[in-house]
mmCIF file of C-alpha atoms in Angstrom:
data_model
loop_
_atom_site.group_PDB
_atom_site.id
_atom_site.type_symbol
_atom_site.label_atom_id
_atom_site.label_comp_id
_atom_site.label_asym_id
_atom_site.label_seq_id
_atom_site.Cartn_x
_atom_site.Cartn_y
_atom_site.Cartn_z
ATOM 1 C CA UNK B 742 21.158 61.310 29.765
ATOM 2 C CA UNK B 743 23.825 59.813 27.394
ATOM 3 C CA UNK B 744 23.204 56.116 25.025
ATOM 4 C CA UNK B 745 25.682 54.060 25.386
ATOM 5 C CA UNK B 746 25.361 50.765 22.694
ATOM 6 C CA UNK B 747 25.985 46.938 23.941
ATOM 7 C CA UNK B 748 28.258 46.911 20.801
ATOM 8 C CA UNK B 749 30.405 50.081 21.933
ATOM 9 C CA UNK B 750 30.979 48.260 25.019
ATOM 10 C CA UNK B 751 31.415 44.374 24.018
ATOM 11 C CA UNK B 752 34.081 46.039 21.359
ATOM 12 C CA UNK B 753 36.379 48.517 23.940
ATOM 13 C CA UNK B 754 36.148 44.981 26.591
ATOM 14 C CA UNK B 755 37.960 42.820 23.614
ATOM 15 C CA UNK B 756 40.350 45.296 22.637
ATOM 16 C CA UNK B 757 41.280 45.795 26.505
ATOM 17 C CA UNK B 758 41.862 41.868 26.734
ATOM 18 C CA UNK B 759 44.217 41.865 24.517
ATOM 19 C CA UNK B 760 46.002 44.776 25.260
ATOM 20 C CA UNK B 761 46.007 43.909 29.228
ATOM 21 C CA UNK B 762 47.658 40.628 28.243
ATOM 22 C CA UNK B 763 50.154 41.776 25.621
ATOM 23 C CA UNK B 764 50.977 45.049 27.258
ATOM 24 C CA UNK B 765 52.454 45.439 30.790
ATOM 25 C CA UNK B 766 51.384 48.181 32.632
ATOM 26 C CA UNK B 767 54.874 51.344 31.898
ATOM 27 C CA UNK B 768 54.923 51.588 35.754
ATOM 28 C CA UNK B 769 55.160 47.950 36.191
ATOM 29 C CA UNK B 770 58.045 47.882 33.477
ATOM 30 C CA UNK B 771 59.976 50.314 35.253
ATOM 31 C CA UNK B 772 59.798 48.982 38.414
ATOM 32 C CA UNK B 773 61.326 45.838 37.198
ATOM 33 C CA UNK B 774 63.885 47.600 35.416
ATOM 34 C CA UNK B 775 64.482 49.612 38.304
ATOM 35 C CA UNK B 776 64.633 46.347 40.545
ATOM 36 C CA UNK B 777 67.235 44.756 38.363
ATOM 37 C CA UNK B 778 69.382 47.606 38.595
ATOM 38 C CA UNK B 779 69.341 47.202 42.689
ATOM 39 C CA UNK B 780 69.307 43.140 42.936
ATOM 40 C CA UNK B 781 71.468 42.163 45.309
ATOM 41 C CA UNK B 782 71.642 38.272 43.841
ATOM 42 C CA UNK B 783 73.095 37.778 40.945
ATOM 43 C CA UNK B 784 70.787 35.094 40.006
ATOM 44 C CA UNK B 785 67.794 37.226 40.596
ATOM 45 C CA UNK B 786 69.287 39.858 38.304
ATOM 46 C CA UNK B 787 69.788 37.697 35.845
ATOM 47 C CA UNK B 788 66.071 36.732 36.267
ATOM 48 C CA UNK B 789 64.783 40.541 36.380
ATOM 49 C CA UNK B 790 66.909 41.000 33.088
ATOM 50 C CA UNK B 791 65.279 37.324 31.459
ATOM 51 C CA UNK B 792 61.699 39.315 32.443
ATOM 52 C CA UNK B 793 62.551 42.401 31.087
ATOM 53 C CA UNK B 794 63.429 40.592 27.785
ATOM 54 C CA UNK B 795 59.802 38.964 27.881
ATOM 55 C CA UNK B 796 57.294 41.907 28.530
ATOM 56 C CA UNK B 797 59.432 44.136 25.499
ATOM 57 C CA UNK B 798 59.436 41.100 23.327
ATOM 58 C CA UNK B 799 55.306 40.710 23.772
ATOM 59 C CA UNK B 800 54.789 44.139 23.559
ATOM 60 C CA UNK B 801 56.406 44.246 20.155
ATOM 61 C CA UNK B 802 54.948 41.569 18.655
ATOM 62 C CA UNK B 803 51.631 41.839 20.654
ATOM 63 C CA UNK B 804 51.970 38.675 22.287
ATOM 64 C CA UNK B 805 50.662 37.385 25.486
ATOM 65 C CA UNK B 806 53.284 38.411 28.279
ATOM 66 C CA UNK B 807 52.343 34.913 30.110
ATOM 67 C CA UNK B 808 50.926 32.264 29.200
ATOM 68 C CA UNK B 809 48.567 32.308 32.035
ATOM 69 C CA UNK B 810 45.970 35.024 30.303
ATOM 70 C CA UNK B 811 43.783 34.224 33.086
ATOM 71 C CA UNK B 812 40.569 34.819 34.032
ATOM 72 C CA UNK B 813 39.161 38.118 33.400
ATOM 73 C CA UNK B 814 38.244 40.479 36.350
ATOM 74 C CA UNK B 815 36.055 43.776 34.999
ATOM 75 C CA UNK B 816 35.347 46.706 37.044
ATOM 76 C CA UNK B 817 32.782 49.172 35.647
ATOM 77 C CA UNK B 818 32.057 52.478 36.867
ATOM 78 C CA UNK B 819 29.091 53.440 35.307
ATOM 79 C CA UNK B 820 27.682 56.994 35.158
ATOM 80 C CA UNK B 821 24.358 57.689 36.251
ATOM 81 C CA UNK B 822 23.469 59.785 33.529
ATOM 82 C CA UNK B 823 24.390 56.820 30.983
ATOM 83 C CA UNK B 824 21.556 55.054 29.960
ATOM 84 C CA UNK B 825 22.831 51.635 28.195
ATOM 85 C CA UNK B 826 21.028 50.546 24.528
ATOM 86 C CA UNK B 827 20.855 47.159 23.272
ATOM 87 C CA UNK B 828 20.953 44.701 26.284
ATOM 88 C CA UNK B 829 22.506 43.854 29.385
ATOM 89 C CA UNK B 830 25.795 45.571 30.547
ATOM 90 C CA UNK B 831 26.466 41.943 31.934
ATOM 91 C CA UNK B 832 26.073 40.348 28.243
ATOM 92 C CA UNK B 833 27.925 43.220 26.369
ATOM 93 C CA UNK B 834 31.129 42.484 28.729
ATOM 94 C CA UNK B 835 31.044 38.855 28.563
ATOM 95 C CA UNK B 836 30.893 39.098 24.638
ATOM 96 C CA UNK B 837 33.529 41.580 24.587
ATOM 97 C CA UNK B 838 35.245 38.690 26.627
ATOM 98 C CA UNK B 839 34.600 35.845 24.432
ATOM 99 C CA UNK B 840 35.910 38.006 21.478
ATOM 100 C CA UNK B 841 38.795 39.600 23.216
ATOM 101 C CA UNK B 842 39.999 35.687 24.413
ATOM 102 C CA UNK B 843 39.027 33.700 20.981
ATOM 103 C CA UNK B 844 39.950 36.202 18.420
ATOM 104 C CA UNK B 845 43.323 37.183 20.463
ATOM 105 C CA UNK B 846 44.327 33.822 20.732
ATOM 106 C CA UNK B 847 44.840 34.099 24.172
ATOM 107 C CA UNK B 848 44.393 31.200 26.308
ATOM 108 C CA UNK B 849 41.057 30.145 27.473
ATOM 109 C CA UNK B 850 41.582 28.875 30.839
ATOM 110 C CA UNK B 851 37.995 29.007 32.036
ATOM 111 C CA UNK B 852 35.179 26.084 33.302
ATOM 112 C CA UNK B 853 31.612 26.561 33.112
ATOM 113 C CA UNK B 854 31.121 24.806 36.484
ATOM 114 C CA UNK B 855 33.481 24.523 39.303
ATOM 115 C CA UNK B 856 32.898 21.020 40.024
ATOM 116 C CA UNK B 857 31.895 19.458 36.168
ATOM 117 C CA UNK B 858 35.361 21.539 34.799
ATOM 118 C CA UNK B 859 34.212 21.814 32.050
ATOM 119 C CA UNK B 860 36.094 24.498 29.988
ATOM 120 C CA UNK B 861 33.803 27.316 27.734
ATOM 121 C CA UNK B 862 36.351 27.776 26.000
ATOM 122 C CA UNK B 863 35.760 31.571 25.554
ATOM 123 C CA UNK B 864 37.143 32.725 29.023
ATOM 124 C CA UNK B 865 33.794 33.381 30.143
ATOM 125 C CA UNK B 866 32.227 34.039 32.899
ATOM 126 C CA UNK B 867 33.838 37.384 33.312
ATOM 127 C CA UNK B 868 34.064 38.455 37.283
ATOM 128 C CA UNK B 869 32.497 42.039 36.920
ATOM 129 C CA UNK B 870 32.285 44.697 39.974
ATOM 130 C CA UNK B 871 29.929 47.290 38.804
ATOM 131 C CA UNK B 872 30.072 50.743 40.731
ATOM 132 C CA UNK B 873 27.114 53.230 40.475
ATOM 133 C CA UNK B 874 29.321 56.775 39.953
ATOM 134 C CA UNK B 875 28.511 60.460 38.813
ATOM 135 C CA UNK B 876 28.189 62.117 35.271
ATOM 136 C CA UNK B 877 27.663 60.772 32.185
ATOM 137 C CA UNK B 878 30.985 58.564 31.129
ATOM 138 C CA UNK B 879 31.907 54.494 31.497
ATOM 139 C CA UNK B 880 34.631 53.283 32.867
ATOM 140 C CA UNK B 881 36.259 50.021 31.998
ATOM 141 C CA UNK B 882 39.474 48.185 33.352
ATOM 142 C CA UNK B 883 40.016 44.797 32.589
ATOM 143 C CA UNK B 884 42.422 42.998 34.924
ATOM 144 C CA UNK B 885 43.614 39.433 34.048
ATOM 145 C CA UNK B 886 44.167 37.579 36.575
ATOM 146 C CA UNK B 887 46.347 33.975 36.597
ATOM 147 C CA UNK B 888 45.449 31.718 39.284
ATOM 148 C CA UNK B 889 49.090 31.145 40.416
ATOM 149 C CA UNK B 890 49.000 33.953 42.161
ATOM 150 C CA UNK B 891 44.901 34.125 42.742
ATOM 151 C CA UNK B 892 45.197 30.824 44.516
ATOM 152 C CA UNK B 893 47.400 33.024 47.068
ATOM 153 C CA UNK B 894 44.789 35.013 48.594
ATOM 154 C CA UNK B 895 44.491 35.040 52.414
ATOM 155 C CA UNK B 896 41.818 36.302 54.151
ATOM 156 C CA UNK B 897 41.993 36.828 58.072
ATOM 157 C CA UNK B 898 39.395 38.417 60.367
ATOM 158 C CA UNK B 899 41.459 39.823 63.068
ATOM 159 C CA UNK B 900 40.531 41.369 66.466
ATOM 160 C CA UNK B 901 40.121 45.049 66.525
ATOM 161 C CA UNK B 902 42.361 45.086 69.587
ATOM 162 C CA UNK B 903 45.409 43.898 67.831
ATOM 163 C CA UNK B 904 46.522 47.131 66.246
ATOM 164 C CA UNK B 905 48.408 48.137 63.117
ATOM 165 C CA UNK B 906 51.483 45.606 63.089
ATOM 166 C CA UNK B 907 49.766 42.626 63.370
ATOM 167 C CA UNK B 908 48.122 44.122 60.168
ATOM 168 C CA UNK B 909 51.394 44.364 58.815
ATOM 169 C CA UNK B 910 52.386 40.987 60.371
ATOM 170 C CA UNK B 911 49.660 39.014 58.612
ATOM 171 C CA UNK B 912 50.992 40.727 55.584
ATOM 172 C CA UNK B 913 54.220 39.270 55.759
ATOM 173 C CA UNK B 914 52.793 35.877 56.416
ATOM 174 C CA UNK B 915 50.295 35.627 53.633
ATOM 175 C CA UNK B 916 53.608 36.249 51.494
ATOM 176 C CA UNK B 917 56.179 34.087 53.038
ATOM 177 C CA UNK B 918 53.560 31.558 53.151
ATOM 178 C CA UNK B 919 52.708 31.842 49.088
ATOM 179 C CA UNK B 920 56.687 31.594 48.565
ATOM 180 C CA UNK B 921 57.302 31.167 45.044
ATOM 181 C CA UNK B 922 53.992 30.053 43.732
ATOM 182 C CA UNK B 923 52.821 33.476 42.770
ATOM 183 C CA UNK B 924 56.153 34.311 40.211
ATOM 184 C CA UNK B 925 57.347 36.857 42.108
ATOM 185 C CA UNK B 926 58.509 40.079 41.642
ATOM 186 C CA UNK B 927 55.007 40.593 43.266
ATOM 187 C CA UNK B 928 52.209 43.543 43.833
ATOM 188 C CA UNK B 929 50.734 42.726 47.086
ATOM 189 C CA UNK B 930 47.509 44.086 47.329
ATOM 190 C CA UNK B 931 45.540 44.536 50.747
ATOM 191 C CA UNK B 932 42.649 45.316 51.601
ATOM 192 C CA UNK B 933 41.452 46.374 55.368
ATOM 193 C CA UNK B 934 37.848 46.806 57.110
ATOM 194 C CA UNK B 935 34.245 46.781 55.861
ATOM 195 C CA UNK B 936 33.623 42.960 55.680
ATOM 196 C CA UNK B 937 34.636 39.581 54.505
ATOM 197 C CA UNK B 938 33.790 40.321 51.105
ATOM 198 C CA UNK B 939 34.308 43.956 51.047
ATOM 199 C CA UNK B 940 37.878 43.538 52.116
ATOM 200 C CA UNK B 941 39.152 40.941 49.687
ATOM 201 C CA UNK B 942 37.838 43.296 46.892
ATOM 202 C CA UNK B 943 39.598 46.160 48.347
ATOM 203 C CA UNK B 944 42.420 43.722 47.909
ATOM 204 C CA UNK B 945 41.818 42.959 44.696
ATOM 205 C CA UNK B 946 40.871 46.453 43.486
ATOM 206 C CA UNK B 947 44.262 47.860 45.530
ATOM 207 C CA UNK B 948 46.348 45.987 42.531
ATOM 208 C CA UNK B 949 44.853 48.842 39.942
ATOM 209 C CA UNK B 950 47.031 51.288 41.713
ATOM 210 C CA UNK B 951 50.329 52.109 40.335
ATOM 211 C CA UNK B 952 53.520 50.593 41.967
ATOM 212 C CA UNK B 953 55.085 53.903 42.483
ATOM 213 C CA UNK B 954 52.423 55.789 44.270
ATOM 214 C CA UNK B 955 52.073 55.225 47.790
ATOM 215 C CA UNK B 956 48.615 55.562 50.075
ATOM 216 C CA UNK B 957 47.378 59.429 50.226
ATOM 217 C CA UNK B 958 47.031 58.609 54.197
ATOM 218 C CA UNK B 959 50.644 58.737 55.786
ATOM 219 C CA UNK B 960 49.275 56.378 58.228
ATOM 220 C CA UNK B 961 48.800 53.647 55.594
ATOM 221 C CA UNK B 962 51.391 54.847 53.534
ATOM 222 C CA UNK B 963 53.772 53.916 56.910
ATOM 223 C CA UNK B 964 52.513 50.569 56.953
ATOM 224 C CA UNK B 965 53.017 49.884 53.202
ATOM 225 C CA UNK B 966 56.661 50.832 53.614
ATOM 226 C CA UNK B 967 56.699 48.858 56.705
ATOM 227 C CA UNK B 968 55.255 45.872 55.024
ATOM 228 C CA UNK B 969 57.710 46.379 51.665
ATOM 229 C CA UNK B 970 60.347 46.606 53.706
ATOM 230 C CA UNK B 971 60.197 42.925 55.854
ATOM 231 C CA UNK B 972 58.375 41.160 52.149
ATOM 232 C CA UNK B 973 62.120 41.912 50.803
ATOM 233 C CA UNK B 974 63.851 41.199 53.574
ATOM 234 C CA UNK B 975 62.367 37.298 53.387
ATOM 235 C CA UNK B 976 64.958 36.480 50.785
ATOM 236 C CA UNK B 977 62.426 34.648 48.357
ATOM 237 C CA UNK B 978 63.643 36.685 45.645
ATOM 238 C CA UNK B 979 62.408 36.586 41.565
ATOM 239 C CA UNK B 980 60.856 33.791 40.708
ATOM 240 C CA UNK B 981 61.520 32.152 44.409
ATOM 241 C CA UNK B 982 64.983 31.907 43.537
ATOM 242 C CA UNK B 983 66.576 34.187 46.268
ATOM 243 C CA UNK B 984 67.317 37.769 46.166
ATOM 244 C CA UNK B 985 66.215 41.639 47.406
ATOM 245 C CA UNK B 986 63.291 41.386 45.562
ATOM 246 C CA UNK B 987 60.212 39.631 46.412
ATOM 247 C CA UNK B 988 57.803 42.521 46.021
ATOM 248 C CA UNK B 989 58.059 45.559 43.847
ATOM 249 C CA UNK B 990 54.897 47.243 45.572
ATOM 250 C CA UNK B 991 52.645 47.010 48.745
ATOM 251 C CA UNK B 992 49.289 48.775 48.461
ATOM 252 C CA UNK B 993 46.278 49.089 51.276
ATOM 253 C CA UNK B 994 42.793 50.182 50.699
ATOM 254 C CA UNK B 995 40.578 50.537 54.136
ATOM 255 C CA UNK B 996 37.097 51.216 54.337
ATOM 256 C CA UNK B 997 35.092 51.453 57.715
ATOM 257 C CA UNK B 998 33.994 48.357 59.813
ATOM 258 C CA UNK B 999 32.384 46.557 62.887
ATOM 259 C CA UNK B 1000 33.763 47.876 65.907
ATOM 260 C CA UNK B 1001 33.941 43.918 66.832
ATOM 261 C CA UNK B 1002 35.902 43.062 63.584
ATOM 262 C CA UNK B 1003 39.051 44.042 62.106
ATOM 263 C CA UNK B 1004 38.673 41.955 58.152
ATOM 264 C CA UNK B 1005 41.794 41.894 56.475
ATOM 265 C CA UNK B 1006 42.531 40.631 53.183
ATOM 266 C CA UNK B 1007 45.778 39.944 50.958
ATOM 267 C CA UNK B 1008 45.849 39.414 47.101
ATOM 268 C CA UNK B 1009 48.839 38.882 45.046
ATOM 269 C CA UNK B 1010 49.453 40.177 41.340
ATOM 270 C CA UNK B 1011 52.617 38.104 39.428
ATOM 271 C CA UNK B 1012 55.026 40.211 38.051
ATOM 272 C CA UNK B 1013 52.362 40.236 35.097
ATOM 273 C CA UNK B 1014 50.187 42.440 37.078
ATOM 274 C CA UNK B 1015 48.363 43.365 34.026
ATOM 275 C CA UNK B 1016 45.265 45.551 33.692
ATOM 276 C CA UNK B 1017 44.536 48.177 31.057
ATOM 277 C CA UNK B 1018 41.549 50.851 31.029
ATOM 278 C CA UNK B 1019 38.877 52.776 28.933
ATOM 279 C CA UNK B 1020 36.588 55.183 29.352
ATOM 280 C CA UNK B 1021 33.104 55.780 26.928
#
């Protein structure tokens, strides 16, 4: 059994605030870069080119890449073998939280209550998924998440008889119907089976992957290709401007199901799809 201190953990959570906000992600960089070289528009290249000048400028002068530092999504793997000292895992992130967002001087974009809006003005409540793993380590990722693209999310519980493409087709949908709202160059993330829930944190959870990989399953990594392929081909371009580039990746995580339900879920990162990682 290893200790593991409140403290330890409230201190890596702020430190991975502000690095998630002032930091893109090196594989999201490149696949802008990448994308600019390949624009067909000329307006959208000169938009790929404006974004590249952004996320270098912030991560130079450790800046927020968007001014949206939104609201902060935590998954934990915790080791059973880790025994945690000094309070509740829940507390320790939402200080780390509180400190990351006040002391950062990132923006605290947050409400108490859904209804009173009311703002805490510390970014909490964090949204933590806690995951029961082996061995004796913690693992922490903090994901940001605006609501320009958050307010995006589809959810559709489709027959199982449907098949494959209308997977892909609802896909396509949930992005032509979020048009520019989400700042696109996008990461569309997708999640398929288990249930409601389960599927739009699949979703969720599918934009931790990095843009260049593709599924391990040929099967899925077909229909994220598939799905890439007809997101670009809508024309919405950066920024909903027009262009080749809507999306930069497509990424699928499946679990099992109902054999009566087919749950599939879409969530879509911003071309800030930030998130950055620790492990104690």
């Amino acid at each position: 059994m290893r200790d593991i201190s409140c403290e330890e953990i409230t201190r890596t959570v702020r430190d991975l605030c502000i690095q998630a906000n002032c930091h893109l992600p090196a594989d999201v960089q490149e696949a802008i870069v990448k994308a600019e070289g390949s624009e067909r528009s000329p307006v959208g290249k000169a938009i790929l080119g404006d974004l590249e000048e952004n996320f270098r400028f912030a991560d130079a002068r450790e800046l927020p890449i968007c001014q949206d530092t939104g609201m902060a999504v935590v998954f934990v793997e915790l080791g059973q073998e880790v025994h945690i000292t000094g309070g509740l895992l829940s507390d320790a992130v939402n200080a780390g939280v509180a400190q990351g967002y006040v002391e950062g001087h990132l923006r605290c974009s947050v409400v108490g209550d859904p209804l009173r809006r009311v703002n805490t003005n510390n970014n909490t409540p964090a949204i933590i998924h806690l995951t029961l793993v082996e061995g004796d380590r913690l693992s922490i990722t903090v994901a940001p998440k605006g609501f320009g693209s958050e307010n995006m999310t589809a959810l559709r519980m489709l027959k199982p008889s449907v098949g494959p493409e209308a997977v892909v087709d609802f896909i396509v949908e949930a992005v032509s119907n979020a048009g520019s709202n989400p700042c696109p160059p996008i990461v569309v993330g997708v999640g398929v089976g288990g249930t409601s829930e389960m599927a739009t944190l699949l979703a969720k959870r599918a934009l931790l992957r990095q843009v260049d990989q593709h599924n391990e399953d040929p099967f899925y990594a077909d229909l994220e290709a598939k799905a890439l392929t007809r997101i670009n081909a809508l024309g919405i371009g950066p920024q909903g401007l027009g262009g080749t580039t809507t999306a930069l990746s497509v990424c699928i995580l499946h679990y099992g199901t109902h054999i009566a339900g087919l749950p599939c879920a879409v969530n879509i990162g911003c071309h800030v799809t930030r998130h950055a990682s620790a492990v104690l």
